[in-house]
XYZ file of C-alpha atoms in Angstrom:
689
model
C 0.092 0.008 0.072
C 1.562 3.440 -0.829
C 2.454 5.435 2.277
C 2.598 8.829 0.342
C -0.343 9.942 -1.738
C 1.177 13.656 -2.275
C 4.514 12.380 -3.463
C 3.162 10.512 -6.579
C 5.126 12.078 -9.434
C 2.993 13.977 -11.869
C 3.377 13.560 -15.791
C 5.465 15.992 -17.307
C 3.348 18.770 -18.917
C 3.761 19.352 -22.703
C 5.716 22.458 -23.722
C 3.589 25.154 -24.751
C 3.520 26.102 -28.355
C 5.004 29.175 -29.545
C 3.061 32.179 -28.398
C 0.958 30.183 -25.828
C 0.948 30.792 -22.235
C 0.121 28.207 -19.593
C -2.941 28.988 -17.560
C -1.957 29.862 -13.733
C -4.686 30.708 -11.022
C -4.454 34.414 -10.132
C -2.680 33.726 -6.809
C -0.097 31.529 -8.430
C 0.890 34.115 -11.302
C 4.661 34.783 -10.907
C 4.249 38.479 -10.193
C 1.903 37.862 -7.579
C 4.072 35.379 -6.009
C 6.688 38.024 -5.783
C 4.267 40.562 -4.114
C 3.315 37.694 -1.863
C 6.975 37.041 -0.974
C 7.377 40.750 -0.296
C 4.326 40.917 2.148
C 5.982 38.067 4.053
C 9.270 39.714 4.246
C 8.028 43.401 5.228
C 6.735 42.057 8.789
C 10.116 40.689 9.486
C 11.972 44.017 8.066
C 9.699 45.970 10.459
C 10.593 43.743 13.260
C 14.191 43.945 12.662
C 14.064 47.799 12.536
C 12.278 47.918 15.859
C 14.551 45.523 17.515
C 17.594 47.543 15.944
C 16.280 50.882 16.799
C 14.888 50.783 20.365
C 13.890 54.023 20.367
C 11.505 53.522 17.673
C 9.787 50.680 19.683
C 7.377 53.078 21.358
C 4.938 51.767 24.060
C 1.024 52.092 23.490
C -1.170 50.140 26.191
C -4.751 50.372 25.442
C -6.707 47.493 27.058
C -9.890 48.098 25.077
C -8.293 48.024 21.702
C -6.411 44.828 22.419
C -9.549 43.112 23.716
C -11.744 43.770 20.773
C -8.950 43.240 18.418
C -8.288 39.694 19.805
C -11.731 38.703 20.297
C -12.821 39.831 16.780
C -10.079 37.826 15.266
C -10.808 34.742 17.395
C -14.439 35.026 16.170
C -13.050 34.980 12.676
C -10.872 32.011 13.322
C -13.709 29.966 14.994
C -15.880 30.353 11.729
C -12.975 29.515 9.830
C -12.519 26.159 12.052
C -15.979 25.344 11.928
C -16.233 25.627 8.086
C -12.969 23.524 7.582
C -14.328 20.973 10.054
C -17.523 20.607 8.062
C -15.559 20.234 4.940
C -13.498 17.564 6.729
C -16.425 15.744 7.801
C -18.008 15.863 4.426
C -15.053 14.742 2.422
C -13.738 12.439 5.154
C -10.203 14.015 4.751
C -7.418 13.778 7.551
C -5.770 16.981 6.340
C -8.855 19.239 6.617
C -9.585 17.843 9.937
C -6.054 18.934 11.128
C -6.158 22.181 9.498
C -9.613 22.950 11.164
C -7.706 21.948 14.779
C -5.116 24.531 13.950
C -7.712 27.190 13.523
C -9.787 26.059 16.697
C -6.452 26.066 18.938
C -5.323 29.231 17.939
C -8.924 30.831 18.007
C -9.307 29.304 21.745
C -6.094 30.493 23.015
C -6.404 33.902 21.158
C -9.929 34.308 23.049
C -8.463 33.331 26.467
C -5.585 35.747 25.655
C -8.085 38.403 25.275
C -10.177 37.588 28.097
C -6.930 37.814 30.259
C -6.272 41.291 29.230
C -5.855 43.444 32.283
C -8.689 45.323 33.901
C -11.246 42.925 32.140
C -11.564 39.945 34.291
C -8.183 40.205 36.349
C -7.149 43.662 37.697
C -3.712 43.208 36.540
C -1.701 41.311 33.936
C -0.989 37.792 34.713
C 1.605 35.188 33.862
C -1.066 33.338 31.529
C -1.917 36.503 29.633
C 1.706 36.687 28.755
C 2.311 33.212 27.689
C -1.362 31.883 26.633
C -1.069 32.747 23.230
C 2.403 31.600 22.472
C 1.592 28.187 24.094
C -1.478 28.176 21.786
C 0.474 28.764 18.665
C 2.980 26.042 19.751
C 0.285 23.417 20.506
C -1.294 24.611 16.920
C 1.959 24.060 15.377
C 1.929 20.363 15.966
C -1.641 19.475 13.840
C -0.213 22.312 11.223
C 3.044 20.266 10.808
C 1.302 16.933 10.630
C -1.402 18.382 8.057
C 1.497 19.292 5.680
C 2.758 15.647 5.721
C 1.923 13.348 2.577
C -0.293 11.184 4.860
C -0.902 7.693 3.397
C -4.099 6.009 3.577
C -3.284 4.244 6.918
C -2.182 7.111 8.575
C -5.078 9.221 7.291
C -7.653 6.740 8.631
C -5.899 6.772 11.928
C -6.287 10.514 12.104
C -10.020 10.423 11.130
C -10.715 7.654 13.493
C -9.183 9.961 16.480
C -11.155 13.107 15.324
C -13.513 13.216 17.998
C -10.894 12.418 20.626
C -8.852 15.285 19.371
C -11.643 17.773 19.466
C -12.652 16.542 23.028
C -8.978 16.918 24.368
C -8.783 20.531 22.810
C -11.917 21.437 24.598
C -10.694 19.980 27.876
C -7.448 21.913 27.393
C -9.068 25.159 26.678
C -11.365 24.636 29.679
C -8.401 23.852 31.939
C -6.225 26.604 30.689
C -9.199 29.107 31.152
C -9.739 27.928 34.845
C -6.032 28.100 35.852
C -5.147 31.330 34.102
C -8.528 33.243 34.737
C -9.426 32.390 38.335
C -7.571 34.545 40.303
C -5.250 33.056 43.042
C -5.976 29.395 41.743
C -2.530 28.792 40.235
C 0.554 30.930 39.306
C -0.576 31.497 35.913
C -3.415 33.596 37.213
C -0.720 35.668 39.243
C 1.250 38.625 37.952
C 4.151 37.587 35.798
C 7.640 37.208 37.007
C 9.663 40.228 37.879
C 11.947 39.811 34.671
C 8.941 38.937 32.507
C 7.793 35.679 30.777
C 10.677 33.556 28.996
C 9.328 32.671 25.786
C 12.521 31.545 23.931
C 11.920 27.943 24.439
C 8.453 28.153 22.955
C 8.866 30.748 20.062
C 11.603 29.312 18.184
C 10.399 25.579 17.895
C 6.966 26.876 16.995
C 8.288 29.238 14.446
C 10.418 26.328 12.719
C 7.444 23.994 12.724
C 5.182 26.587 11.002
C 8.109 27.242 8.299
C 8.308 23.415 7.789
C 4.582 23.183 7.362
C 4.420 26.202 4.747
C 7.430 24.623 2.929
C 5.750 21.349 2.727
C 2.384 22.923 1.764
C 4.146 24.764 -1.016
C 5.217 21.510 -2.324
C 1.585 20.364 -2.592
C 0.629 23.674 -4.262
C 3.176 23.229 -6.923
C 1.485 19.779 -8.127
C -1.980 21.288 -7.956
C -2.067 25.061 -7.736
C -4.756 26.653 -5.679
C -5.660 30.096 -4.164
C -6.745 28.476 -1.122
C -3.522 26.675 -0.610
C -1.754 29.911 -1.217
C -3.808 31.474 1.740
C -3.065 28.497 4.027
C 0.820 28.623 3.140
C 0.743 32.396 3.735
C -1.325 31.861 7.245
C 1.271 29.306 8.448
C 4.132 31.641 7.394
C 2.498 34.545 9.330
C 1.863 32.335 12.310
C 5.534 31.405 12.418
C 6.472 35.107 12.127
C 4.278 35.967 14.956
C 5.842 33.583 17.250
C 9.316 35.209 16.237
C 7.838 38.786 17.006
C 6.329 37.493 20.121
C 9.728 36.515 21.602
C 10.659 40.180 21.705
C 9.335 41.879 24.967
C 8.188 43.940 26.902
C 4.129 43.999 26.603
C 2.525 46.784 24.902
C 5.397 47.939 22.819
C 5.244 47.773 19.024
C 7.050 44.667 18.615
C 4.304 43.002 21.064
C 1.529 44.515 19.079
C 3.261 43.478 15.770
C 2.699 39.641 16.583
C -1.096 40.318 17.242
C -1.409 41.991 13.896
C 0.552 38.994 12.323
C -2.185 36.817 13.917
C -4.843 38.946 12.614
C -3.303 38.927 9.120
C -2.837 35.266 9.004
C -6.615 34.395 9.721
C -7.989 37.340 7.948
C -5.978 36.335 4.747
C -7.701 32.940 4.849
C -11.023 34.370 5.581
C -10.650 36.708 2.763
C -9.602 33.991 0.200
C -12.535 31.828 1.335
C -14.821 34.825 0.706
C -13.514 35.627 -2.727
C -13.638 32.089 -3.744
C -17.283 31.878 -2.494
C -18.221 34.869 -4.457
C -16.563 33.463 -7.837
C -18.158 29.950 -7.460
C -21.365 30.809 -5.580
C -21.115 27.954 -3.275
C -19.157 27.026 -0.178
C -19.215 23.340 -0.948
C -15.863 23.085 -2.476
C -14.029 25.852 -0.785
C -11.350 23.605 0.864
C -11.187 20.692 -1.722
C -7.710 21.911 -3.049
C -6.152 21.547 0.439
C -7.252 17.916 0.709
C -5.213 14.897 0.397
C -4.524 13.578 -3.172
C -6.648 10.593 -2.334
C -9.538 12.600 -1.559
C -9.237 14.609 -4.576
C -9.378 11.395 -6.677
C -12.428 10.441 -4.736
C -14.365 13.902 -5.248
C -13.213 13.648 -8.856
C -14.851 10.303 -9.136
C -18.044 11.446 -7.469
C -18.100 14.202 -10.112
C -17.696 11.673 -12.988
C -20.371 9.664 -11.270
C -22.687 12.520 -11.260
C -21.989 13.280 -14.917
C -22.580 9.937 -15.856
C -25.815 9.854 -14.031
C -26.852 13.040 -15.869
C -25.812 11.776 -19.179
C -27.652 8.529 -18.603
C -30.793 10.627 -17.684
C -30.369 12.806 -20.596
C -30.195 9.677 -23.165
C -33.183 8.102 -21.636
C -35.528 11.364 -21.366
C -34.356 12.856 -24.671
C -34.139 16.589 -24.990
C -37.206 17.733 -23.052
C -36.399 20.138 -20.393
C -38.896 18.710 -17.972
C -36.963 15.385 -18.133
C -33.720 16.908 -17.247
C -34.539 19.352 -14.277
C -35.305 16.679 -11.617
C -31.772 15.296 -11.943
C -30.034 18.591 -12.339
C -31.648 19.622 -9.083
C -30.769 16.274 -7.332
C -27.124 16.573 -8.128
C -27.140 20.190 -7.376
C -28.251 19.335 -3.795
C -26.027 16.400 -3.545
C -22.851 18.570 -4.378
C -24.470 21.660 -2.923
C -24.212 23.675 -6.391
C -25.893 27.112 -6.849
C -28.174 27.421 -9.866
C -25.511 28.675 -12.102
C -23.355 25.645 -11.327
C -26.305 23.155 -11.763
C -27.027 24.834 -15.245
C -23.155 24.299 -16.147
C -23.569 20.756 -15.130
C -26.693 20.394 -17.081
C -25.373 21.893 -20.236
C -22.108 19.800 -19.770
C -24.114 16.694 -19.439
C -25.779 17.592 -22.783
C -22.865 18.075 -24.596
C -21.234 14.848 -23.363
C -24.594 12.915 -24.140
C -24.587 14.340 -27.518
C -20.875 13.547 -28.039
C -21.267 9.875 -26.765
C -24.340 9.534 -28.819
C -22.418 10.451 -31.793
C -19.572 8.054 -30.876
C -21.933 5.373 -30.547
C -23.582 5.936 -33.797
C -20.231 6.133 -35.441
C -19.297 2.792 -34.005
C -22.630 1.309 -35.204
C -21.719 2.692 -38.751
C -18.296 1.116 -38.740
C -19.605 -2.140 -37.331
C -22.189 -2.365 -40.106
C -19.406 -1.739 -42.560
C -17.527 -4.638 -41.179
C -20.356 -6.971 -41.503
C -20.851 -5.815 -45.229
C -18.528 -8.701 -46.449
C -19.192 -11.886 -48.322
C -19.587 -15.223 -46.643
C -22.257 -14.009 -44.427
C -25.954 -14.857 -45.005
C -28.628 -12.029 -45.555
C -30.644 -13.137 -42.468
C -27.525 -13.111 -40.166
C -26.307 -9.906 -41.468
C -29.515 -7.956 -41.103
C -30.283 -9.500 -37.613
C -26.751 -8.582 -36.246
C -26.656 -5.300 -38.070
C -29.918 -4.179 -36.527
C -29.206 -5.293 -32.953
C -25.992 -3.296 -33.100
C -27.729 -0.258 -34.542
C -30.553 -0.307 -32.099
C -27.501 -0.116 -29.346
C -26.897 3.403 -30.570
C -30.256 4.597 -32.185
C -32.867 2.963 -30.111
C -35.932 1.847 -31.586
C -34.898 1.059 -35.007
C -37.010 -0.822 -37.544
C -36.276 -2.677 -40.704
C -38.612 -4.100 -43.546
C -37.814 -5.642 -46.773
C -39.675 -5.316 -50.022
C -42.440 -7.901 -50.709
C -44.534 -7.447 -53.680
C -43.166 -3.855 -54.401
C -43.921 -2.478 -51.060
C -42.179 -2.257 -47.567
C -44.184 -2.654 -44.499
C -42.984 -1.282 -41.359
C -45.239 -1.332 -38.409
C -48.647 -0.183 -39.711
C -47.352 1.657 -42.590
C -46.312 0.288 -46.084
C -44.089 2.432 -48.381
C -43.119 2.101 -52.051
C -40.410 3.538 -54.216
C -42.515 6.568 -54.919
C -42.582 7.653 -51.338
C -39.009 8.276 -51.452
C -38.603 10.241 -54.846
C -39.112 13.829 -53.823
C -36.801 14.125 -50.471
C -35.119 10.790 -50.511
C -36.667 9.934 -47.071
C -40.196 9.380 -45.925
C -41.734 10.510 -42.745
C -43.664 9.164 -39.693
C -44.540 10.535 -36.612
C -41.300 11.015 -34.600
C -39.446 8.934 -37.281
C -37.506 9.162 -40.453
C -37.824 6.340 -43.007
C -34.730 5.969 -45.411
C -34.742 3.454 -48.149
C -32.587 0.556 -48.884
C -31.491 -0.154 -52.312
C -29.857 -2.946 -54.262
C -28.566 -1.912 -57.888
C -30.611 1.079 -57.490
C -33.924 -0.524 -56.764
C -36.084 -0.414 -53.680
C -35.267 -3.456 -51.518
C -36.202 -2.297 -48.131
C -36.396 0.564 -45.812
C -34.802 1.717 -42.365
C -37.086 3.634 -39.836
C -34.920 5.594 -37.348
C -36.119 7.978 -34.506
C -35.890 11.832 -35.224
C -32.374 12.889 -34.295
C -31.661 15.819 -31.993
C -29.021 17.387 -34.545
C -28.335 17.575 -38.297
C -25.653 15.094 -37.638
C -27.901 12.504 -36.537
C -29.949 12.807 -39.838
C -26.974 12.708 -41.695
C -25.392 9.625 -39.884
C -28.739 7.892 -40.240
C -28.758 8.626 -43.950
C -25.170 7.123 -44.174
C -26.209 4.321 -42.149
C -29.001 3.408 -44.510
C -26.413 3.591 -47.567
C -23.950 1.508 -45.847
C -26.852 -1.165 -45.110
C -27.944 -1.015 -48.654
C -24.230 -2.073 -49.634
C -24.320 -4.730 -47.043
C -27.453 -6.092 -48.215
C -26.404 -6.014 -51.989
C -23.215 -7.856 -51.114
C -24.964 -10.488 -49.184
C -27.390 -11.017 -52.270
C -24.422 -10.910 -54.894
C -22.602 -13.525 -52.595
C -25.545 -15.804 -52.654
C -25.624 -15.477 -56.547
C -21.886 -16.106 -56.549
C -22.382 -19.186 -54.366
C -24.731 -20.613 -56.958
C -23.131 -19.515 -60.408
C -19.361 -19.679 -59.298
C -18.699 -21.773 -56.457
C -20.556 -24.749 -57.440
C -18.547 -24.899 -60.732
C -15.204 -25.227 -59.010
C -13.558 -26.243 -55.590
C -14.404 -23.954 -52.776
C -10.485 -23.629 -52.216
C -10.073 -22.227 -55.912
C -13.053 -19.935 -55.399
C -12.021 -18.465 -52.243
C -8.338 -18.010 -53.560
C -9.431 -16.218 -56.496
C -12.046 -13.922 -54.427
C -9.024 -12.999 -52.000
C -6.503 -12.627 -54.733
C -7.784 -11.968 -58.245
C -4.211 -11.975 -59.439
C -4.132 -15.764 -58.933
C -6.332 -16.092 -62.082
C -3.658 -15.032 -64.480
C -2.147 -17.653 -66.688
C 0.792 -19.311 -65.608
C 1.739 -21.642 -62.780
C 4.551 -22.956 -60.278
C 6.230 -26.164 -59.464
C 4.600 -27.617 -56.356
C 4.733 -30.951 -54.419
C 1.175 -32.474 -54.258
C -0.718 -35.563 -54.102
C -3.059 -36.225 -57.135
C -6.154 -38.476 -56.841
C -7.540 -39.945 -59.991
C -11.006 -41.637 -59.963
C -13.447 -43.198 -62.375
C -15.963 -45.592 -62.861
C -14.948 -49.366 -64.284
C -17.550 -50.396 -66.740
C -18.960 -47.096 -67.306
C -19.204 -47.529 -71.032
C -20.924 -50.876 -70.796
C -23.356 -49.518 -68.456
C -24.083 -46.478 -70.505
C -24.910 -48.711 -73.528
C -27.856 -50.347 -71.809
C -29.513 -47.665 -70.005
C -31.083 -44.422 -70.729
C -29.474 -41.082 -70.468
C -31.381 -40.117 -67.632
C -30.400 -43.107 -65.710
C -26.616 -42.258 -66.692
C -27.193 -38.760 -65.262
C -28.756 -39.959 -61.991
C -26.073 -42.612 -61.379
C -23.082 -40.218 -62.033
C -24.839 -37.620 -59.744
C -25.331 -40.150 -56.834
C -21.826 -41.221 -57.156
C -20.267 -37.805 -57.298
C -22.447 -36.596 -54.497
C -21.006 -39.366 -52.377
C -17.437 -39.000 -53.539
C -17.163 -34.922 -53.508
C -17.698 -34.486 -49.782
C -14.846 -37.082 -48.982
C -12.388 -34.993 -51.013
C -13.492 -31.487 -49.472
C -13.767 -32.943 -45.976
C -9.975 -33.844 -46.365
C -9.086 -30.376 -47.787
C -8.840 -31.488 -51.216
C -9.341 -29.576 -54.425
C -11.418 -30.934 -57.145
C -10.092 -29.382 -60.505
C -12.232 -31.175 -62.903
C -15.024 -33.661 -63.909
C -14.495 -35.646 -67.219
C -17.456 -37.935 -67.637
C -17.301 -40.615 -65.009
C -13.782 -39.417 -63.751
C -12.552 -36.753 -61.424
C -9.195 -35.347 -60.729
C -8.350 -34.072 -57.147
C -5.382 -32.277 -55.786
C -3.988 -31.847 -52.362
C -1.503 -29.437 -51.217
C -2.673 -27.042 -54.255
C -3.771 -24.403 -54.220
C -4.073 -24.415 -50.379
C -0.912 -25.640 -48.612
C -1.378 -28.846 -46.550
C 1.393 -30.437 -44.576
C -0.064 -34.100 -44.803
C -1.297 -34.005 -48.246
C -0.489 -37.628 -48.994
C -2.313 -38.913 -45.862
C -5.340 -36.681 -46.517
C -5.449 -37.896 -50.041
C -5.244 -41.515 -48.832
C -8.003 -40.997 -46.373
C -10.161 -39.192 -49.159
C -9.853 -42.427 -51.464
C -10.669 -44.680 -48.888
C -13.744 -42.600 -47.866
C -14.759 -42.476 -51.648
C -14.633 -46.288 -51.898
C -16.724 -46.801 -48.896
C -19.283 -44.192 -49.880
C -19.340 -45.651 -53.418
C -19.859 -49.213 -52.069
C -23.009 -48.127 -49.987
C -24.519 -46.733 -53.419
C -23.506 -49.858 -55.403
C -24.707 -52.373 -52.579
C -28.403 -51.226 -53.499
C -27.643 -51.271 -57.362
C -25.577 -54.390 -58.187
C -25.562 -53.324 -62.048
C -23.732 -49.954 -61.301
C -20.178 -49.582 -62.285
C -17.593 -49.453 -59.640
C -15.115 -46.678 -58.621
C -11.224 -47.262 -59.128
C -8.934 -44.764 -57.676
C -5.176 -43.889 -58.014
C -3.166 -41.731 -55.698
C 0.226 -40.407 -56.319
C 2.623 -37.956 -54.682
C 5.371 -35.880 -56.662
C 6.118 -32.594 -58.426
C 3.805 -30.828 -60.730
C 3.167 -27.517 -62.570
C -0.049 -26.099 -60.751
C -1.655 -23.085 -62.233
C -4.143 -21.434 -64.660
C -4.141 -23.009 -67.931
C -6.024 -21.799 -71.082
C -6.349 -18.687 -73.076
C -7.131 -14.963 -71.952
C -10.785 -15.685 -72.819
C -11.428 -19.137 -71.300
C -9.145 -20.549 -68.599
C -8.961 -23.242 -66.041
C -7.083 -24.205 -62.795
C -5.265 -27.630 -63.325
C -2.029 -29.484 -62.578
C 0.339 -31.056 -65.036
C 3.391 -33.294 -64.733
C 4.638 -36.867 -64.350
C 3.139 -37.214 -60.860
C -0.305 -36.368 -62.032
C 0.145 -38.739 -65.120
C 1.206 -41.812 -62.893
C -1.705 -41.117 -60.556
C -4.075 -41.614 -63.740
C -2.137 -44.700 -64.780
C -2.377 -46.232 -61.290
C -6.289 -45.587 -61.236
C -6.371 -47.597 -64.708
C -4.574 -50.697 -63.256
C -6.721 -50.347 -59.971
C -9.308 -53.313 -59.487
C -13.035 -51.747 -59.245
C -13.503 -50.809 -55.349
C -9.805 -50.603 -54.624
C -7.241 -47.807 -54.265
C -3.734 -48.160 -55.683
C -0.984 -45.692 -54.604
C 2.619 -45.011 -55.750
C 5.800 -45.436 -54.153
C 6.194 -41.803 -53.122
C 2.713 -41.683 -51.470
C 3.553 -44.986 -49.590
C 6.750 -43.326 -48.075
C 4.720 -40.221 -46.835
C 2.138 -42.549 -45.161
C 4.735 -44.412 -43.070
C 4.153 -47.699 -41.143
C 0.329 -46.576 -40.353
C -0.840 -47.697 -43.622
C -2.058 -51.374 -44.622
C -0.798 -52.128 -48.246
C -0.228 -55.110 -50.361
C 2.633 -54.697 -52.975
C 1.910 -54.787 -56.372
C 5.566 -54.823 -57.643
C 6.777 -52.748 -60.338
C 4.331 -51.959 -63.143
C 5.033 -51.155 -66.538
C 2.586 -48.166 -67.175
C 1.752 -46.455 -70.415
C 4.177 -43.735 -71.133
C 6.858 -44.688 -68.793
C 10.048 -46.254 -69.580
C 10.779 -47.648 -66.182
C 8.785 -49.795 -64.041
C 6.664 -47.912 -61.226
C 6.362 -49.460 -57.744
C 2.769 -49.645 -56.630
C 0.613 -50.801 -53.711
C -2.917 -51.587 -52.837
C -4.045 -49.481 -49.990
C -6.724 -51.208 -47.882
C -6.570 -49.023 -44.435
C -5.033 -46.203 -42.596
C -4.353 -46.075 -38.743
C-alpha cells in the first residue's frame, strides 16, 4: 500500500506552443508570487528595524483596543475552524481535520488571551496573559505540521478515527487553561508575571520552525496542484511562524508586541478573505477547501463528479431533449454537491454536450460495425439481424423491413419507391424512413427515430446507405455461391476472391498428391441404360465422392464424364497432403460401395493416388482458362487408377513413403505403365490407422 499519496509524480506537462502561455490561477501568477513574498518579508523587516532601533519601539497600552482586536479575530478563526471542520466531515479528509484543529486551537487560545487582558477579568496582567497565545500557537503548530505531511491511507484513517478524541482533548485543554489562568489566586498562571517577564524563547523558536516547515511542505503540494486556497493556507502558516518570532521580543504593549498580534490577525483574515473571494466566484461553499485535501480525497471527489456526470448523461439519454426530463436530476445533483443554480445549469449543459458526443460516438461505432459486416460469406438473415441489433444499441427503436410485392411494410405503414422520390426519405410521427436499395432498386427501408441534430440525420442516411451496400453484397454473394462456387472447388473460388491475380495464366512447381478416380464399366453401363439413368448414377456417385475430397481439404479441379481429378496441397498448402489424399480415397470407396450395394448393375469406382512434383496454375487462354496441374506425378496417378481393380485404391511409392508404417498395403511390385520407360512401384491401400 503506498504511504505517500502527495508524492506520486505528476506526468510532465507538454511544452507550450510558440505564443501560448500556460494557465495559472491568479494567486499563482509569478508577479503575484513576488508580491506575496514581499508581504511576508515586510513584517520581518519591520521587526528587525524595531529591535535594531529601540527608540522606535514605542509603548502603547490600550486594553480595550487589545480586547476587541483579539476577540474579533478569534471569532473569525472560530468560523474558519467550523467551516474547515464541516468540509473535513463531508469529504472524510484527514488533512482538513488537522487544519480545522489549527484554527480552533489558535482561536481558543487567542480568545483566552483576550479575556486575560488586564482590567477585564483580572485587575492586573497575569502570567497566563503573557504566555497563553504563544502556548496556543505552539500546540497548533503540531497539527499544522502533521497536516503538511503526505499522509498515506493508513495514517489518514488513523487521524480520522481519532478526530472526536482530538476535538474533545482540545476542549478540555482550553477549559483547563481558562480555569488556571483566569481564576485569580488558583494557580501561578493567574498571578502577575515574574519580575523579569515571561521567558518565551523555548516556545517561540520551535513553534516558528514547525510553521516554516509546514508552509514549505504545503508549498510542495501547491506546486503539484496550484490553488488560491493553498496559497492562503501557506501564507497563514508563514505569518503564524513570524508572529511567534515577533512574540519573543518583549516587553508587553510595545510595538514589537503589537506586531505579533497584527500578524495573527493578518494570517486568519487572509484565509477568510480568500474563502470569501472563492465563494463569490463559485457561488457555493461546498468545495472551498477541496484543493487543500489529500490526493486520495481529490481523486475520490473527482470520481464522485464523474459519477454525477454519468448519471446526468444517462438521464439525458433516457429522457431525450425535453427540459422537463432534465430538471429533476439536475436539481438532485445540485443538492448532492451543494451547487448553486448557475453551477447546476453548467453541469446540465455539460451533461447535454457529453451525451450528444457519446451518442455521436456510438452511432459512428454502429456505422463502422455495419461496414465490417458488409462482407461476403455472411447470409442475408444473419447480416440483417446482427446489424439491426448493433444499430439499436446506438439509435434506439430502429425498425427494418424488406420489399415484398413491391412494397415495404414497417409497423402499420407500407412504403413504395414513389414515397422516397421527392426528398429521398419518408416521414412517420417522430421518425424518419430511409430507403435501402440494391442495384438502385428499392429493396427495403430503415425507420430511425428523429435525431436531435443535423449530424444525427446525416449519420442515419449514411447508415442506410451502408446497410444497402451490405444487403447488396449478401445477395451478390448468394448468386456467386450458386453460379461460381458450384462450378469449381471452394478452395479455388476462395483463393480467386481473395487474390484475383491468381487467375492470371501461368503456374508454379509444387509437390502435391493427385487423386484420380473413374468408374470401371461405365461404357458398358451407358450402352444399356437411358441417358437419364446415366445422369442419375453419376450424380449419386459424385454426390458421395465430392464430400470425401472436400472434407479432407482436397481441391477438385475437373470432372470428365465418370472421372474426377482432385489435388492435395494445391492451391491451399497442406502439411500431410499424402495422408489426406489417401483417407479421401478410402472414404470415396466406402461411400461408393454403399451406393453400389443397392444397385448391383452400377459400375464401381477405382482410384489411383500418387505424390510428386507438378506444375500447378491457370491453363488456357485470356478468354477461357481453368485451374489444373500437369506433370509426371499427375500422369502416374491416372495410370495407377487405370490398373486398379473396381473398389480398390492403388498408390505410388512416393505416397507410400509419406504414409509411413500406419498404412495397410499390399505390394503390386513394379508395374509397366503406359508412357513410362521404367517400372513404377505400386501398392494397394486397404486401411490407414
